XYZ file of C-alpha atoms in Angstrom:
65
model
C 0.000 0.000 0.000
C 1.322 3.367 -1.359
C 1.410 6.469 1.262
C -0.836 8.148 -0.909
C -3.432 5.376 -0.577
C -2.603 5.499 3.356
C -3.469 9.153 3.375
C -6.647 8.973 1.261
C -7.514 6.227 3.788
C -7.275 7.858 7.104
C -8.632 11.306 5.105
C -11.539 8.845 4.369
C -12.315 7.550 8.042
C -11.602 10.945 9.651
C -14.714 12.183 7.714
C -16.618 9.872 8.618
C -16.013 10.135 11.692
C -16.839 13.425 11.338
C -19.958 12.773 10.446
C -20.932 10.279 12.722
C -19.944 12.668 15.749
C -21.749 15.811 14.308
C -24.707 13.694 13.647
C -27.887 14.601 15.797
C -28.179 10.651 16.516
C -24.568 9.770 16.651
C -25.366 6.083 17.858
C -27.625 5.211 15.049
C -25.496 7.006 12.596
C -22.503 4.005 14.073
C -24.945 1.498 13.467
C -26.111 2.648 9.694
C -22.488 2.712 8.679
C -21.666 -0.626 10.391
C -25.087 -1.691 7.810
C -23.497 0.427 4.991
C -20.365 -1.208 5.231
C -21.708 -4.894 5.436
C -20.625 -5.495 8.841
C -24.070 -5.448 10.554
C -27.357 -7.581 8.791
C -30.576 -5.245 7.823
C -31.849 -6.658 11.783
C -28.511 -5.059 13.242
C -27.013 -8.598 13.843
C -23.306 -9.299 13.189
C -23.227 -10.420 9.760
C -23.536 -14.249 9.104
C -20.014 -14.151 7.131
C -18.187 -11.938 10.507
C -19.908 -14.523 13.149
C -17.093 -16.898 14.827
C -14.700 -14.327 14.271
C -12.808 -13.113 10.957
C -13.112 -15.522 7.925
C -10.664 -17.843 7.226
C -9.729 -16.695 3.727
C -8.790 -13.160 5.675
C -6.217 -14.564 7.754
C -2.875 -13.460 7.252
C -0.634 -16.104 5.747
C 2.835 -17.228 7.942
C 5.396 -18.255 6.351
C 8.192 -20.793 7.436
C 11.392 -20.761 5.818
């Protein structure tokens, strides 16, 4: 990942955060990102694919040598 990219990235999540603080419901704007961003089900459940933790095929890889 570039430093550019870094910088867009934390630009990116300081604005939202932004957002979410200035909101007037700052609570339900946490949970409508958490929806936005796939994280939470259209109930407000964790996500069947986040449940039990962080998928498998996200899990860094080690390496032995």
């Amino acid at each position: 990942m570039t430093q550019e990219l870094v910088d867009k990235v934390r630009a990116y999540v300081a604005e939202r955060r932004k957002q979410i603080d200035e909101s007037e419901d700052p609570r339900q704007a946490s949970i409508d990102h958490l929806k936005e961003i796939g994280y939470l089900d259209e109930n407000g459940e964790v996500a069947e694919r986040y449940r039990g933790g962080i998928p498998e095929y996200c899990k860094p890889v080690t390496r032995t040598a």
